[in-house]
Amino acid sequence: MKAIRRFHVRTVLPEPLAPLGDIASNLRWSWHSRTRNLFRDIDPQRWESVRHDPVALLASFSADELSQLAADTVLVERVHAAARSLERYLTAPSWYDDFAADQEAPRAIAYFSAEFGITHVLPQYSGGLGILAGDHLKSASDLGVPIVGLGLFYKTGYFSQSLSADGWQQETYPVHDADDLPLSLVREDDGTPARVTLDLPDDRTLHARIWRAQVGRVPLLLLDSDVDGNDDAGRELTSRLYGGGGEQRLQQEMLLGIGGVRATRIWSRLTGTPLPEVYHCNEGHAGFLGLERISELVTGEGLAFDDAVEAVRAGTVFTTHTPVPAGIDRFGRDQIERHLSTLPGVPVAKVLPLGSETYEGGDPAVFNMAVMGLRLAQRANGVSQLHGAVSRGMFDGLWPGFDDSEVPIASITNGVHAPTWVDPKVVELGQRFVGPELIRGEQAWEALGQVPVEEFWRVKRELREQLVQDARRRVRESWLLRGASSAELGWTDEILSPDVLTIGFARRVPTYKRLTLMLRHPARLRRMLLDPQRPIQLVIAGKSHPADETGKKLIQQMVQFADDPEIRHRIIFLPGYDIEMAQKLYPGCDVWLNNPLRPFEACGTSGMKAALNGGLNLSILDGWWDEWYDGHNGWAIPTADGVQDADRRDDLEANALYDLIENNVAATFYDRDDDGLPQRWLSMVSHTFTTLGPKVQATRMVKDYTQQLYAPAAQAARRRAQDGFAQARELAAYKQEAAAAFPHARVDHVDADGVSDSPQVGDQVHVRAYVALGGLRPEEVDVQVVHGRVSESDELSDVTTVPLSFVETEDGPDGSGRQVFAGDVTIQRTGSFGYTVRVLPRHEGLASPSELGLALNA
């Protein structure tokens, strides 16, 4: 029998418990242990049964039960104390207040991402990109940075992972009712749901309502297309995260980018909060946000398209997380033409060049979302120092004439939100020996090294025990789903040991992350697992994209190896990797393993979370580990860079991994003193806390974004908008002039005086350059001497630039005018020395001299 009507009944809390509603709806509880403890203590058994979900917990009580709870004066006082704590958190002076007092800071920032990993209760994430976005919002809240998040609400999230009897990944898509989640519907003043509307091809109209998740101080707006008025395809558009391809993916990204901008307008109108001045595009999925903002300026301010582009670029920040071209969304030009032809003021003929791969090796027939993201953002970054370098090489075709090091893609290394990821037992230990500010200040991590080693060793065993118990439960549940009976699963009560060296590995499972590298030589791995004196145990988790058959085969290979009765007590694969699992896994591991194919790991923040819980990293020098490994905070797996044969490279690096585990990792862990303490190991852990602790914080990351990107972007956007967008118009006109002039400009001649037959350090070279500027004025260019080491083929490296000053205009050899620039270069190094002269565009609106991709070299 089916119901003819369905609606949701909300829990009505008695007045003494009314604050619980606000406390449960603000996701600060997901990183505030005292608030979680409050909910747990209401009914510990129910708290476990609802998987630590405050909204579900409150909904599980009957009216009579709630009345009984309201009569508990101790509970009521705890509820009101928690409400006061939340209010203090939301209103207390913040780091951003001081920052904004010192300079022109953005009044509001919009942060767009296709996924957000805030808590397992709100499963709107697939992996690292979403977890990073969630940590970004949480840390922005802690710091008081005025961010509003923009994303999509996925009715079935990513997917729930289980295993078949033969170890094959299986996907299910449980439906999540927004009314059962810590979300509230954004409504107009008359109470009707607020909506954004988009035009789609074939005279279709797409509507989406807006759900709000409150992440501490930060509102996260999620667009949901499952609404009346949409056709079936429209209602299913936001059903799954990364679930569709082709036109469905394109329309999702239109809703995220274009609809997201429109949602910010609605939010500001309804709440009175400032409109965003800075728009941060976290990966290319939301790239269409730039087109919507251009449309607003063309239709609302009367700007020409090119002028609007310059106004929009100034306030846009683009972050790339993708180290491989295959990871970028690309659409056919015909799809773009069909879908974007109705966006007001934005001619498709102007849109197509923004995403066109018009560079060597590119495909001009496709529209590249990352390329558009870079072209529509004046400021861009990778997510580690190495990834920034990889990105500069990957996208250097957009800036011809410049060395990779000059490509305007900066680096801001990711961080993790310590209150989310540090286990309460570690927090309690720090509070006992360091003070209550452990996770509130970066300096406190340096003091954590003062904790007595025997106390930390005791707590670490408790964390291992905690992981062991959680893993046993999960393995048992997994085997029941795989078809086993309870009677044959007694062995699951004996898997793992809290006294064995525990190595963790949990990631998405694309090929380059090499889940099965550790299985390269199975017999050797078995020996390490079963070593009678120095055994290891491995806890492994990870999801493969549902369409990635290769990734699923890797999971199956790992599962079938771990199923062997001889070793299954020492190696396990846990399906269903999510935030909830991770919060037990990271603290319980002694070592965090990461063995990607270098340099394809953009950052890899899971190792940071392990480090904050007293874990040591064992990793390929890739991502963040490449810049922060110091020889004492873990181990670097040697890489076989340059070996072209993939099998040969895997063999070499697998053997290097085995050698490190046997001869260094296990040897150090099991080397105990008379008190049973591994003193050298604990010294490395203490060093990790004090050196890595301050660096890997997401608060450090958000401060970096704010200081290096958000504030300059806001200031640039304000300058562009002054006097009727005068600078935007001037810059657009200058770009056209420079693009027309540079092909006709030339360096006619360079004179150099002062170089003796035996030049030495300290000598000065007087350089005089004669340049025809193709119609540009001297003040519209920078003329530089670029000098450095020089190879036998005359290639410069390790270069320094020295500006030349305009001297005069004189007639050129052909009778035309040319400009003379001159300056002095001081020789500051021994060895081979070379120089050249180049000409670059100059305009006060440019953030870097390479921004236009124009360079004239002598």
Coordinates of C-alpha atoms in Angstrom, one line a residue, residues 279-555:
Y279 CA 34.5 34.9 -6.0
H280 CA 36.7 31.8 -5.3
C281 CA 36.2 29.0 -7.8
N282 CA 37.5 25.8 -6.2
E283 CA 38.3 23.8 -9.3
G284 CA 36.7 24.3 -12.7
H285 CA 33.3 22.9 -12.0
A286 CA 31.9 26.3 -11.1
G287 CA 33.7 28.2 -13.8
F288 CA 30.5 29.6 -15.4
L289 CA 30.1 31.9 -12.4
G290 CA 32.3 34.3 -14.4
L291 CA 29.9 34.3 -17.3
E292 CA 27.0 35.2 -15.1
R293 CA 28.8 38.1 -13.5
I294 CA 29.8 39.3 -17.0
S295 CA 26.1 39.1 -18.0
E296 CA 25.2 41.2 -15.0
L297 CA 27.6 43.9 -15.8
V298 CA 26.7 44.0 -19.5
T299 CA 23.0 44.1 -18.9
G300 CA 22.9 46.1 -15.7
E301 CA 25.9 48.5 -16.0
G302 CA 26.1 48.9 -19.8
L303 CA 29.6 47.6 -20.1
A304 CA 30.9 46.1 -23.3
F305 CA 31.7 42.3 -23.0
D306 CA 35.5 42.9 -23.0
D307 CA 35.2 45.6 -20.3
A308 CA 33.0 43.3 -18.2
V309 CA 35.6 40.6 -18.5
E310 CA 38.2 42.8 -16.9
A311 CA 35.9 43.9 -14.1
V312 CA 35.1 40.2 -13.3
R313 CA 38.7 38.9 -13.5
A314 CA 39.9 41.4 -10.9
G315 CA 37.7 39.8 -8.2
T316 CA 38.0 36.2 -9.1
V317 CA 40.3 33.6 -7.6
F318 CA 40.7 30.2 -9.3
T319 CA 42.2 27.1 -7.5
T320 CA 43.2 24.1 -9.5
H321 CA 43.5 20.7 -7.8
T322 CA 44.2 18.7 -10.9
P323 CA 47.7 17.5 -11.7
V324 CA 46.6 15.7 -14.9
P325 CA 44.7 17.0 -18.0
A326 CA 42.4 14.0 -17.9
G327 CA 41.0 15.2 -14.6
I328 CA 39.6 18.4 -16.1
D329 CA 36.0 18.7 -17.4
R330 CA 35.9 19.4 -21.1
F331 CA 32.8 19.9 -23.3
G332 CA 32.3 20.1 -27.0
R333 CA 32.0 23.5 -28.6
D334 CA 28.6 22.5 -29.9
Q335 CA 27.4 21.8 -26.4
I336 CA 28.6 25.2 -25.2
E337 CA 26.9 26.9 -28.2
R338 CA 23.7 25.1 -27.5
H339 CA 23.6 25.7 -23.7
L340 CA 24.9 29.3 -23.4
S341 CA 23.2 31.0 -26.3
T342 CA 20.5 32.4 -24.1
L343 CA 22.7 34.0 -21.4
P344 CA 21.9 37.8 -21.8
G345 CA 24.8 40.0 -22.9
V346 CA 27.2 37.1 -23.4
P347 CA 27.6 36.2 -27.1
V348 CA 28.6 32.6 -27.5
A349 CA 31.2 33.7 -30.0
K350 CA 32.9 35.6 -27.2
V351 CA 32.5 32.7 -24.7
L352 CA 34.1 30.0 -26.8
P353 CA 37.6 31.5 -26.9
L354 CA 37.6 31.6 -23.1
G355 CA 37.7 27.8 -22.8
S356 CA 39.4 27.0 -26.1
E357 CA 42.7 25.0 -25.9
T358 CA 44.4 27.4 -28.3
Y359 CA 47.9 26.2 -27.5
E360 CA 50.3 23.5 -28.7
G361 CA 49.0 20.1 -27.8
G362 CA 45.5 21.4 -27.1
D363 CA 42.3 20.6 -28.9
P364 CA 40.6 23.7 -30.2
A365 CA 37.4 21.6 -30.7
V366 CA 36.8 21.3 -26.9
F367 CA 35.9 23.8 -24.2
N368 CA 38.1 23.3 -21.2
M369 CA 36.7 24.4 -17.8
A370 CA 40.0 24.9 -16.2
V371 CA 41.3 27.0 -19.1
M372 CA 38.2 29.2 -18.8
G373 CA 38.7 29.3 -15.0
L374 CA 42.3 30.6 -15.5
R375 CA 41.3 33.1 -18.2
L376 CA 38.5 34.6 -16.0
A377 CA 40.6 34.8 -12.8
Q378 CA 43.3 37.4 -12.3
R379 CA 44.7 35.3 -9.4
A380 CA 45.2 31.5 -9.5
N381 CA 46.9 28.9 -7.4
G382 CA 47.8 25.3 -7.0
V383 CA 47.5 23.5 -3.6
S384 CA 51.1 22.8 -2.7
Q385 CA 54.4 24.2 -3.9
L386 CA 55.1 21.2 -6.1
H387 CA 51.6 21.2 -7.5
G388 CA 52.0 24.9 -8.3
A389 CA 55.1 24.1 -10.3
V390 CA 53.2 21.2 -12.0
S391 CA 50.3 23.5 -12.8
R392 CA 52.6 26.1 -14.3
G393 CA 54.0 23.5 -16.6
M394 CA 50.6 22.0 -17.4
F395 CA 49.1 25.4 -18.4
D396 CA 52.1 27.2 -19.7
G397 CA 50.6 27.2 -23.2
L398 CA 48.3 30.0 -22.0
W399 CA 51.3 32.2 -21.5
P400 CA 53.6 31.8 -24.5
G401 CA 57.0 33.5 -24.3
F402 CA 57.4 32.9 -20.6
D403 CA 59.3 30.3 -18.7
D404 CA 57.2 28.0 -16.6
S405 CA 58.4 29.7 -13.4
E406 CA 56.8 33.0 -14.6
V407 CA 53.4 31.5 -15.3
P408 CA 51.0 33.4 -13.0
I409 CA 49.8 30.4 -10.9
A410 CA 50.8 30.7 -7.3
S411 CA 50.9 28.1 -4.6
I412 CA 49.0 27.9 -1.3
T413 CA 49.5 24.6 0.4
N414 CA 46.4 23.0 1.7
G415 CA 45.8 22.5 5.4
V416 CA 43.4 20.6 7.6
H417 CA 40.9 21.7 10.3
A418 CA 42.5 20.5 13.5
P419 CA 39.3 20.6 15.7
T420 CA 37.6 18.2 13.2
W421 CA 40.5 15.7 12.8
V422 CA 42.4 15.7 16.1
D423 CA 41.0 12.9 18.3
P424 CA 39.5 14.1 21.7
K425 CA 42.1 11.9 23.5
V426 CA 44.9 13.9 22.0
V427 CA 43.1 17.1 22.8
E428 CA 42.7 16.1 26.4
L429 CA 46.3 15.1 26.6
G430 CA 47.4 18.5 25.3
Q431 CA 45.0 20.4 27.6
R432 CA 46.4 18.5 30.6
F433 CA 50.1 19.2 29.8
V434 CA 50.0 22.3 27.6
G435 CA 46.8 24.1 28.3
P436 CA 43.3 24.6 26.9
E437 CA 44.5 26.5 23.9
L438 CA 46.0 23.5 22.1
I439 CA 43.8 23.6 19.0
R440 CA 43.0 27.3 19.1
G441 CA 46.5 28.6 18.4
E442 CA 49.2 27.4 16.1
Q443 CA 51.9 28.2 18.6
A444 CA 50.5 25.6 21.0
W445 CA 51.5 22.8 18.7
E446 CA 55.1 23.7 19.4
A447 CA 54.5 23.2 23.1
L448 CA 53.0 19.8 22.5
G449 CA 56.5 18.4 22.4
Q450 CA 56.6 18.9 26.2
V451 CA 54.0 16.1 26.8
P452 CA 55.8 13.3 28.7
V453 CA 56.5 10.5 26.1
E454 CA 55.1 7.8 28.3
E455 CA 51.8 9.6 28.5
F456 CA 51.6 10.0 24.8
W457 CA 52.6 6.3 24.2
R458 CA 49.8 5.3 26.6
V459 CA 47.2 7.4 24.7
K460 CA 48.5 6.2 21.3
R461 CA 47.8 2.6 22.4
E462 CA 44.3 3.7 23.4
L463 CA 43.8 5.2 19.9
R464 CA 45.0 2.0 18.3
E465 CA 42.6 0.0 20.5
Q466 CA 39.8 2.4 19.4
L467 CA 40.6 1.8 15.7
V468 CA 40.9 -2.0 16.3
Q469 CA 37.4 -2.1 17.8
D470 CA 35.9 0.1 15.0
A471 CA 37.6 -2.0 12.3
R472 CA 36.4 -5.3 13.8
R473 CA 32.8 -4.0 13.7
R474 CA 33.1 -2.7 10.2
V475 CA 34.8 -5.9 8.8
R476 CA 32.1 -8.0 10.4
E477 CA 29.3 -5.8 8.9
S478 CA 31.1 -6.0 5.5
W479 CA 31.3 -9.8 5.5
L480 CA 27.6 -10.1 6.4
L481 CA 26.8 -8.0 3.4
R482 CA 29.1 -10.2 1.3
G483 CA 26.9 -13.2 2.2
A484 CA 28.7 -14.7 5.2
S485 CA 26.7 -15.9 8.2
S486 CA 27.3 -14.8 11.8
A487 CA 28.3 -18.3 12.8
E488 CA 31.4 -18.2 10.5
L489 CA 32.6 -14.7 11.5
G490 CA 34.1 -15.4 14.9
W491 CA 37.6 -14.7 13.5
T492 CA 36.6 -11.0 13.1
D493 CA 36.9 -10.6 16.9
E494 CA 40.6 -11.3 16.6
I495 CA 41.7 -9.1 13.7
L496 CA 44.3 -6.5 14.3
S497 CA 46.1 -5.8 17.6
P498 CA 46.5 -2.6 19.6
D499 CA 50.2 -3.6 20.1
V500 CA 51.3 -4.0 16.5
L501 CA 52.7 -1.3 14.2
T502 CA 49.7 0.0 12.3
I503 CA 50.0 1.5 8.9
G504 CA 47.1 3.2 7.3
F505 CA 46.3 3.9 3.6
A506 CA 43.0 5.5 2.6
R507 CA 42.3 7.4 -0.6
R508 CA 40.3 7.6 -3.7
V509 CA 41.4 4.9 -6.1
P510 CA 42.5 6.4 -9.4
T511 CA 45.4 4.5 -11.0
Y512 CA 48.0 7.1 -10.2
K513 CA 47.5 6.7 -6.4
R514 CA 48.7 3.1 -6.7
L515 CA 46.5 1.3 -4.1
T516 CA 48.2 -2.0 -4.9
L517 CA 51.8 -0.9 -5.0
M518 CA 52.2 -2.7 -1.6
L519 CA 51.1 -5.9 -3.3
R520 CA 53.9 -5.8 -5.9
H521 CA 55.7 -8.7 -4.2
P522 CA 53.0 -10.5 -2.2
A523 CA 55.4 -13.0 -0.5
R524 CA 57.5 -10.3 0.9
L525 CA 54.5 -8.4 2.2
R526 CA 53.3 -11.6 3.9
R527 CA 56.6 -12.0 5.7
M528 CA 56.3 -8.5 7.1
L529 CA 52.7 -9.0 8.2
L530 CA 53.6 -12.2 9.9
D531 CA 57.0 -11.4 11.3
P532 CA 57.2 -12.9 14.8
Q533 CA 59.3 -10.1 16.2
R534 CA 58.4 -7.0 14.2
P535 CA 54.9 -7.6 12.6
I536 CA 53.0 -4.8 10.8
Q537 CA 49.3 -4.5 10.2
L538 CA 47.6 -2.6 7.4
V539 CA 44.3 -0.8 7.5
I540 CA 43.2 0.1 4.0
A541 CA 40.1 2.0 2.6
G542 CA 39.1 3.8 -0.5
K543 CA 36.5 4.3 -3.2
S544 CA 36.7 4.1 -6.9
H545 CA 34.5 6.2 -9.2
P546 CA 31.5 4.0 -10.3
A547 CA 32.6 4.3 -13.9
D548 CA 36.3 3.5 -13.2
E549 CA 36.6 -0.3 -13.9
T550 CA 40.3 -0.2 -13.5
G551 CA 40.0 1.3 -10.0
K552 CA 37.4 -1.3 -9.1
K553 CA 39.8 -4.1 -10.2
L554 CA 42.5 -2.6 -8.0
I555 CA 40.1 -2.7 -5.0

